[in-house]
mmCIF file of C-alpha atoms in Angstrom:
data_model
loop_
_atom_site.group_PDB
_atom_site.id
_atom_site.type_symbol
_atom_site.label_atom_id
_atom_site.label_comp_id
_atom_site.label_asym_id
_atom_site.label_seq_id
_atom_site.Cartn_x
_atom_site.Cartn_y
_atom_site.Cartn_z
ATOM 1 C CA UNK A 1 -21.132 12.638 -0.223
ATOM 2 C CA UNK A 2 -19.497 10.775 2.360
ATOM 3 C CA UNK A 3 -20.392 11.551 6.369
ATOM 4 C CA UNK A 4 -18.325 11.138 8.469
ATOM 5 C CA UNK A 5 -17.864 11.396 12.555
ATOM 6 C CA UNK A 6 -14.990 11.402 14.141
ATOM 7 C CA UNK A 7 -14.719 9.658 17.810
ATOM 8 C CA UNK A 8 -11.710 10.617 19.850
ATOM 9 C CA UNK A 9 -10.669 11.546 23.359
ATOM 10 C CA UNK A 10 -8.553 14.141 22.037
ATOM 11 C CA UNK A 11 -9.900 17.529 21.019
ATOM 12 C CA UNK A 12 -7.050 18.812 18.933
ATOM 13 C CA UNK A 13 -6.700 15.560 17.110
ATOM 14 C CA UNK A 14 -10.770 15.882 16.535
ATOM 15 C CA UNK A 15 -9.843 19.598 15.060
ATOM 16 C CA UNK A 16 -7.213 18.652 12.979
ATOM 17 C CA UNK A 17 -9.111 15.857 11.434
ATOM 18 C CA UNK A 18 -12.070 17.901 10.426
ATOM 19 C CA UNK A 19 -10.183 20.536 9.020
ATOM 20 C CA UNK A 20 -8.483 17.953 6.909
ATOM 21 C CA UNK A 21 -11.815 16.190 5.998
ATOM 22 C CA UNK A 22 -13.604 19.538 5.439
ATOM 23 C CA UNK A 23 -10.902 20.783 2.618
ATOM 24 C CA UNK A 24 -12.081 17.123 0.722
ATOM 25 C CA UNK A 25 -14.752 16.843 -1.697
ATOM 26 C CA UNK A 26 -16.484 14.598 -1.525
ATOM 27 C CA UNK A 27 -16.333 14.309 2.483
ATOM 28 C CA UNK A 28 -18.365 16.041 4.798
ATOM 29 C CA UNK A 29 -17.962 15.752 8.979
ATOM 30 C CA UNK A 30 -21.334 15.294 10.603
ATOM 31 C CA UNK A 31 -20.600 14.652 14.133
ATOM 32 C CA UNK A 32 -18.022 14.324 17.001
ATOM 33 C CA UNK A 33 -17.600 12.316 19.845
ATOM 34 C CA UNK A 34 -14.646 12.412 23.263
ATOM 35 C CA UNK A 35 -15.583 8.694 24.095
ATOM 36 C CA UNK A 36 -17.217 5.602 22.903
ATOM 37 C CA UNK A 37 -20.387 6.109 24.451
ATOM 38 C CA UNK A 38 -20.965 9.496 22.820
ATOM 39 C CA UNK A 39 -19.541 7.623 19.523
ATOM 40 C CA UNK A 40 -22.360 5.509 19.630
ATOM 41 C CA UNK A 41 -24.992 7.806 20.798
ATOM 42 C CA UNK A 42 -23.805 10.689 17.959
ATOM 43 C CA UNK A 43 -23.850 7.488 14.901
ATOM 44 C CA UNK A 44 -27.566 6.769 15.889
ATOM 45 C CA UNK A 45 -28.338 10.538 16.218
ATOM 46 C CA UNK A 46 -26.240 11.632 12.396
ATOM 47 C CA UNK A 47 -26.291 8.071 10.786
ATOM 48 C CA UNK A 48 -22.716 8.528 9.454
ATOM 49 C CA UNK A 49 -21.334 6.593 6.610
ATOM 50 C CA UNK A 50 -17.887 6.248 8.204
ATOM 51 C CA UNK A 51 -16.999 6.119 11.469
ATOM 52 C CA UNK A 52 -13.389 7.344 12.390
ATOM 53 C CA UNK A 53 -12.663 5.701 16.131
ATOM 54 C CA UNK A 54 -9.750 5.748 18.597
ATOM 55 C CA UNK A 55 -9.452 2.602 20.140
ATOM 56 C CA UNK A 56 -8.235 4.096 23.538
ATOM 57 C CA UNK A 57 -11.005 6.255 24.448
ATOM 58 C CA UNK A 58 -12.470 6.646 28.490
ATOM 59 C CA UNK A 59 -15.978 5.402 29.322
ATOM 60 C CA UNK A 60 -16.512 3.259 26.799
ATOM 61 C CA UNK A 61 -13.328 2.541 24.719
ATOM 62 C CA UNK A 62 -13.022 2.440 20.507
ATOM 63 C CA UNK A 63 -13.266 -1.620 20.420
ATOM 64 C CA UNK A 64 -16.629 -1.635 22.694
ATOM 65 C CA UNK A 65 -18.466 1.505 20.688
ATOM 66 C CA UNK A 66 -17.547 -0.893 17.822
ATOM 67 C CA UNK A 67 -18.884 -3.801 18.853
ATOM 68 C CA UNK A 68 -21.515 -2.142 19.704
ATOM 69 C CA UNK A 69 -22.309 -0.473 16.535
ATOM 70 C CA UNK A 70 -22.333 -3.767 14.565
ATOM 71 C CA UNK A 71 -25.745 -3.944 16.101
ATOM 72 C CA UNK A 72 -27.111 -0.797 14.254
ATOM 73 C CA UNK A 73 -29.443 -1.183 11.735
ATOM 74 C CA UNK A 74 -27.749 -0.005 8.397
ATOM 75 C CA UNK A 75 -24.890 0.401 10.980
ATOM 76 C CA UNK A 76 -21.478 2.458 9.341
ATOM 77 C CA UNK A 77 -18.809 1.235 8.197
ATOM 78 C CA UNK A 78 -15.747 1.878 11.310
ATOM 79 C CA UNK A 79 -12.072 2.952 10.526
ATOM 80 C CA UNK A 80 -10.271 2.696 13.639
ATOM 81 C CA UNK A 81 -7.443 5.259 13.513
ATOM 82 C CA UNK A 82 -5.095 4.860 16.547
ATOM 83 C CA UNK A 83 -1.117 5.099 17.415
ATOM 84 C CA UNK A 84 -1.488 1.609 18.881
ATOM 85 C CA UNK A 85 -0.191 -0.631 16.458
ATOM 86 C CA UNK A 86 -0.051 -3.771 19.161
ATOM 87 C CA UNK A 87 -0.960 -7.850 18.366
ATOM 88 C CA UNK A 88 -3.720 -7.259 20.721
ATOM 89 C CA UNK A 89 -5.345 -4.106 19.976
ATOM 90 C CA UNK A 90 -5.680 -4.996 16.137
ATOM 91 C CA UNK A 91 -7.203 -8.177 16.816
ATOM 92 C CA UNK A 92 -9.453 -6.719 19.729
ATOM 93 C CA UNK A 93 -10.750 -4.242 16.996
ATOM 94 C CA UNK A 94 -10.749 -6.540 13.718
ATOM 95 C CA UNK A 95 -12.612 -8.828 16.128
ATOM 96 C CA UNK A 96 -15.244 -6.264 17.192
ATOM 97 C CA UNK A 97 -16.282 -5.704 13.515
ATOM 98 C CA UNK A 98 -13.916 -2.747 12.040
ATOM 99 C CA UNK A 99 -13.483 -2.290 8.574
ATOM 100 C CA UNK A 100 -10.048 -0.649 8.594
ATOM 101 C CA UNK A 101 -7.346 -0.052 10.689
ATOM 102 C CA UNK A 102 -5.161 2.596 10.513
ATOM 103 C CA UNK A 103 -2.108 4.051 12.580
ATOM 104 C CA UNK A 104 -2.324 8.032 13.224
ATOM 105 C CA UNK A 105 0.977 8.327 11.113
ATOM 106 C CA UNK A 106 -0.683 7.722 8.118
ATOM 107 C CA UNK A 107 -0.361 10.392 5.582
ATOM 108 C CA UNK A 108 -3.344 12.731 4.801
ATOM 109 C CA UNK A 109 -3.552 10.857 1.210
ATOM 110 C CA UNK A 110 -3.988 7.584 3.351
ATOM 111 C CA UNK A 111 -6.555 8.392 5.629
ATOM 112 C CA UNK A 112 -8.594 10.284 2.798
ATOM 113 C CA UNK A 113 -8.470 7.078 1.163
ATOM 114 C CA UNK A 114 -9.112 5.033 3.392
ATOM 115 C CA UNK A 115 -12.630 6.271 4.206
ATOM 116 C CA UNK A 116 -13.507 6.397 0.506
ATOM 117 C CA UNK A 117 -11.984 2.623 0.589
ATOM 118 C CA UNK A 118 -14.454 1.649 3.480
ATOM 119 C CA UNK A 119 -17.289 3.834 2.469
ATOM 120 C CA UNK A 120 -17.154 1.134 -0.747
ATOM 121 C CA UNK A 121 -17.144 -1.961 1.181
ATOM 122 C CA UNK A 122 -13.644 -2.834 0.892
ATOM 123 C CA UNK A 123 -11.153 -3.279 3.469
ATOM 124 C CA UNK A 124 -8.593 -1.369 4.689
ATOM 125 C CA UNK A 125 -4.839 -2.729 6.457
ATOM 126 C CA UNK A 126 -1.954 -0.081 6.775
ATOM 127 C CA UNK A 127 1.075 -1.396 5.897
ATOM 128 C CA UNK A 128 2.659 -1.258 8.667
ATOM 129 C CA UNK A 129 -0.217 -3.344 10.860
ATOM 130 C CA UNK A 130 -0.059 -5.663 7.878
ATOM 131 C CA UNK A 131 3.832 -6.505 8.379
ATOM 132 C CA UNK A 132 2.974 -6.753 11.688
ATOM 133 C CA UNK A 133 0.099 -9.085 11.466
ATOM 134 C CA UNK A 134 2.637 -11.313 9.440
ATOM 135 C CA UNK A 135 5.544 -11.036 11.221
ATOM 136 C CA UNK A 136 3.343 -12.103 14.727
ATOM 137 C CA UNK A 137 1.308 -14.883 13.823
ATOM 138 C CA UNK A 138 2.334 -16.320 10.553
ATOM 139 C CA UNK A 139 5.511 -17.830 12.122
ATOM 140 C CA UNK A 140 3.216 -19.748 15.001
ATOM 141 C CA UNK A 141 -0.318 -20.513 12.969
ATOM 142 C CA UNK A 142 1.632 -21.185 9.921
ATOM 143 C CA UNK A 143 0.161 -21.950 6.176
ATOM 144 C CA UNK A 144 -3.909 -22.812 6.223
ATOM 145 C CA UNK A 145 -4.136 -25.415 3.295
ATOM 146 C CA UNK A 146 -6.904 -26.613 3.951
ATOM 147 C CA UNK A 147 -8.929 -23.156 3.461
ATOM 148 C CA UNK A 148 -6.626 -21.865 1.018
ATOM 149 C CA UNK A 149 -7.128 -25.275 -0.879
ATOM 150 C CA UNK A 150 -10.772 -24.136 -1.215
ATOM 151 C CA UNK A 151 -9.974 -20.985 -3.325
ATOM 152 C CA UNK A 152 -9.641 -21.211 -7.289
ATOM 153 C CA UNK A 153 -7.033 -19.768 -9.113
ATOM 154 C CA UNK A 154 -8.903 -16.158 -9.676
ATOM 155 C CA UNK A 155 -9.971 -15.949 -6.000
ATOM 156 C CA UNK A 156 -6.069 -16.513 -5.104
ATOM 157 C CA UNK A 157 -5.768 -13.279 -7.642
ATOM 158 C CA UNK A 158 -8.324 -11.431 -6.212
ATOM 159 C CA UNK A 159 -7.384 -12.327 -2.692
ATOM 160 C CA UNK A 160 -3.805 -11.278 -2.841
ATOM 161 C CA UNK A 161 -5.169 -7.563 -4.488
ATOM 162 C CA UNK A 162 -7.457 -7.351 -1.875
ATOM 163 C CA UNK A 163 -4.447 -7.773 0.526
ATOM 164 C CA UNK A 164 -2.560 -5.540 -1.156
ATOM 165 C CA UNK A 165 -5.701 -2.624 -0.392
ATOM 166 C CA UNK A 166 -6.905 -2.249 -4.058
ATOM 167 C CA UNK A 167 -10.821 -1.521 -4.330
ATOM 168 C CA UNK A 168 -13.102 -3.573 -6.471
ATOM 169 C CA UNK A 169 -12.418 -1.425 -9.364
ATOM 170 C CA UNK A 170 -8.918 -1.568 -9.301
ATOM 171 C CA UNK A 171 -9.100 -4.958 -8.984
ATOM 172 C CA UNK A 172 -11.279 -5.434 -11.664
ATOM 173 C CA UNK A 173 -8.641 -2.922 -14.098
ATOM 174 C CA UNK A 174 -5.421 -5.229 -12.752
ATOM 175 C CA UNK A 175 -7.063 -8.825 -13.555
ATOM 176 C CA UNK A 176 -9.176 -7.944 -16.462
ATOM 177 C CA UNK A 177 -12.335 -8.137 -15.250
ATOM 178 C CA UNK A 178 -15.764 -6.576 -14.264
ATOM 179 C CA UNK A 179 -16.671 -5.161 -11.451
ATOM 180 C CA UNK A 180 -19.784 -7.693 -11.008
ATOM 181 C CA UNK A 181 -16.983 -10.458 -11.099
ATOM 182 C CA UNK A 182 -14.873 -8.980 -9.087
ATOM 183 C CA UNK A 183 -17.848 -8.794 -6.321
ATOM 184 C CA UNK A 184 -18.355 -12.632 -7.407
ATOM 185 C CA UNK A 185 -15.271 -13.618 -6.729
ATOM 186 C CA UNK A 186 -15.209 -12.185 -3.092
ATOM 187 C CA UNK A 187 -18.559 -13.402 -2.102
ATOM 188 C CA UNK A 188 -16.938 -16.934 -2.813
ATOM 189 C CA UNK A 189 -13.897 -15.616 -1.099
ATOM 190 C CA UNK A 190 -15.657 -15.027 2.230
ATOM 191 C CA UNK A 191 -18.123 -18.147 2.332
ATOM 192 C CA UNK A 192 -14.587 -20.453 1.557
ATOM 193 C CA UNK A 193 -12.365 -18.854 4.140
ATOM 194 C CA UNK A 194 -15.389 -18.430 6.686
ATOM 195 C CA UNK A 195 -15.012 -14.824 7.676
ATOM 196 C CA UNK A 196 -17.323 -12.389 8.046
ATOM 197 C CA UNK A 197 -15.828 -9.816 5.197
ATOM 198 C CA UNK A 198 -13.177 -8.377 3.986
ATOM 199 C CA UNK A 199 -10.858 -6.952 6.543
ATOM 200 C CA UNK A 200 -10.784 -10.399 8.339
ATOM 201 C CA UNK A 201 -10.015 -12.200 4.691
ATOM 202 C CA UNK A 202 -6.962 -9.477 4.567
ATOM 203 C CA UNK A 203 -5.870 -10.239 8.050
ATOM 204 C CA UNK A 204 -6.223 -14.149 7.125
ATOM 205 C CA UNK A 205 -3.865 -13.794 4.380
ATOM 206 C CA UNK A 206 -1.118 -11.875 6.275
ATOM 207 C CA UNK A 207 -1.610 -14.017 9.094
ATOM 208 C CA UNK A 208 -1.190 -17.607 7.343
ATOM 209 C CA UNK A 209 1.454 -15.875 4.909
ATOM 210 C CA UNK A 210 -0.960 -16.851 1.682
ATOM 211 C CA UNK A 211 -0.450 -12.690 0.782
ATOM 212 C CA UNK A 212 3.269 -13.280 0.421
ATOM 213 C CA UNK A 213 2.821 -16.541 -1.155
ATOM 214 C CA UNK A 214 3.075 -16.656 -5.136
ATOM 215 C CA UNK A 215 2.006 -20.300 -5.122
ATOM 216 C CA UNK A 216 -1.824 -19.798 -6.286
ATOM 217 C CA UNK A 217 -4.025 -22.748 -5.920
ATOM 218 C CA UNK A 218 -4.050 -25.446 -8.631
ATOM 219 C CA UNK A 219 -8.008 -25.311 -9.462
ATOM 220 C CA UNK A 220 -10.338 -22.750 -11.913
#
């Protein structure tokens, strides 16, 4: 079972959420916050798996709880679910340590799973902030040979599925391998780039363009 608090400034957006989350197996709502503070204090009091944050909260804003919670011991894993889709807000938040990022358009489906997605460990980039990542930065930072001359044929593979938001699993189904290798595979993925996990290896590869790129690397 997967718990789950929900941190926004706006009550009927809190209601509808729960409602949604409490008709999923699977999913159960443990807590609710109206600012980033309370997000905080309510994660240390129900020790979600998930957190679901607004980034534009009062108090104590969605990036700062964040942040914040990256200090917690066996801290959750945060899905920031916000109408901002802005350059700056998704790199404030990506920055802070969120797992996900989400715009409050997304379709029930979507957000469902998206906290099973980050629940797992992997990352999750709407579409929409993903063509926007691209279209914002790849055309000024341009290609990053030199890191993505570090990755191996496979972790080019593996890297492009993760951009494309498939788990480990699927992963594992689409490139014919295990799950263990899969997990391999993005270890190396992480240490060569040198980010800190997943979500910032996703943003990496919209950013330079290597997601839209089917030029692999010419190592094993």
């Amino acid at each position: 079972m997967i718990r789950v608090l929900l941190a926004d400034d706006d009550a009927l957006v809190r209601s509808g959420l729960k409602a949604l989350l409490r008709a999923e197996p699977g999913i159960t709502v443990v807590g609710e916050a109206a600012d980033g503070a309370e997000a905080v204090r309510a994660a240390l009091e129900h020790r979600p798996d998930v957190v679901v944050m607004d980034i534009r909260m009062p108090v104590h804003d969605g990036v700062s709880a964040t942040r914040d919670l990256m200090a917690v011991p066996d801290r959750p894993r945060v899905l920031v679910l916000t109408t901002f889709d802005l350059d700056e807000v998704v790199d404030d938040a990506i920055a802070a340590g969120a797992d996900g990022f989400l715009l409050k358009r997304a379709t029930p489906e979507e957000l469902i799973a998206g906290i099973h997605a980050v629940a797992s460990g992997d990352a999750v980039v709407s579409p929409a902030v993903a063509r926007r990542l691209f279209a914002s930065h790849a055309a000024r930072i341009g290609p990053d040979h030199m890191r993505a001359g570090r990755l191996t044929d496979r972790e080019a593979d593996v890297l492009r599925a993760m951009a494309r938001g498939l788990s480990n699993t699927e992963i594992a189904r689409t490139l014919h391998l295990s799950v263990e290798t899969v997990k391999t595979h993005v270890k190396h993925i992480l240490a060569k780039l040198d980010v800190r996990d997943r979500t910032q290896a996703v943003v990496w590869s919209y950013r330079t363009g290597f997601a839209y790129r089917s030029d692999p690397p010419t190592r094993d």
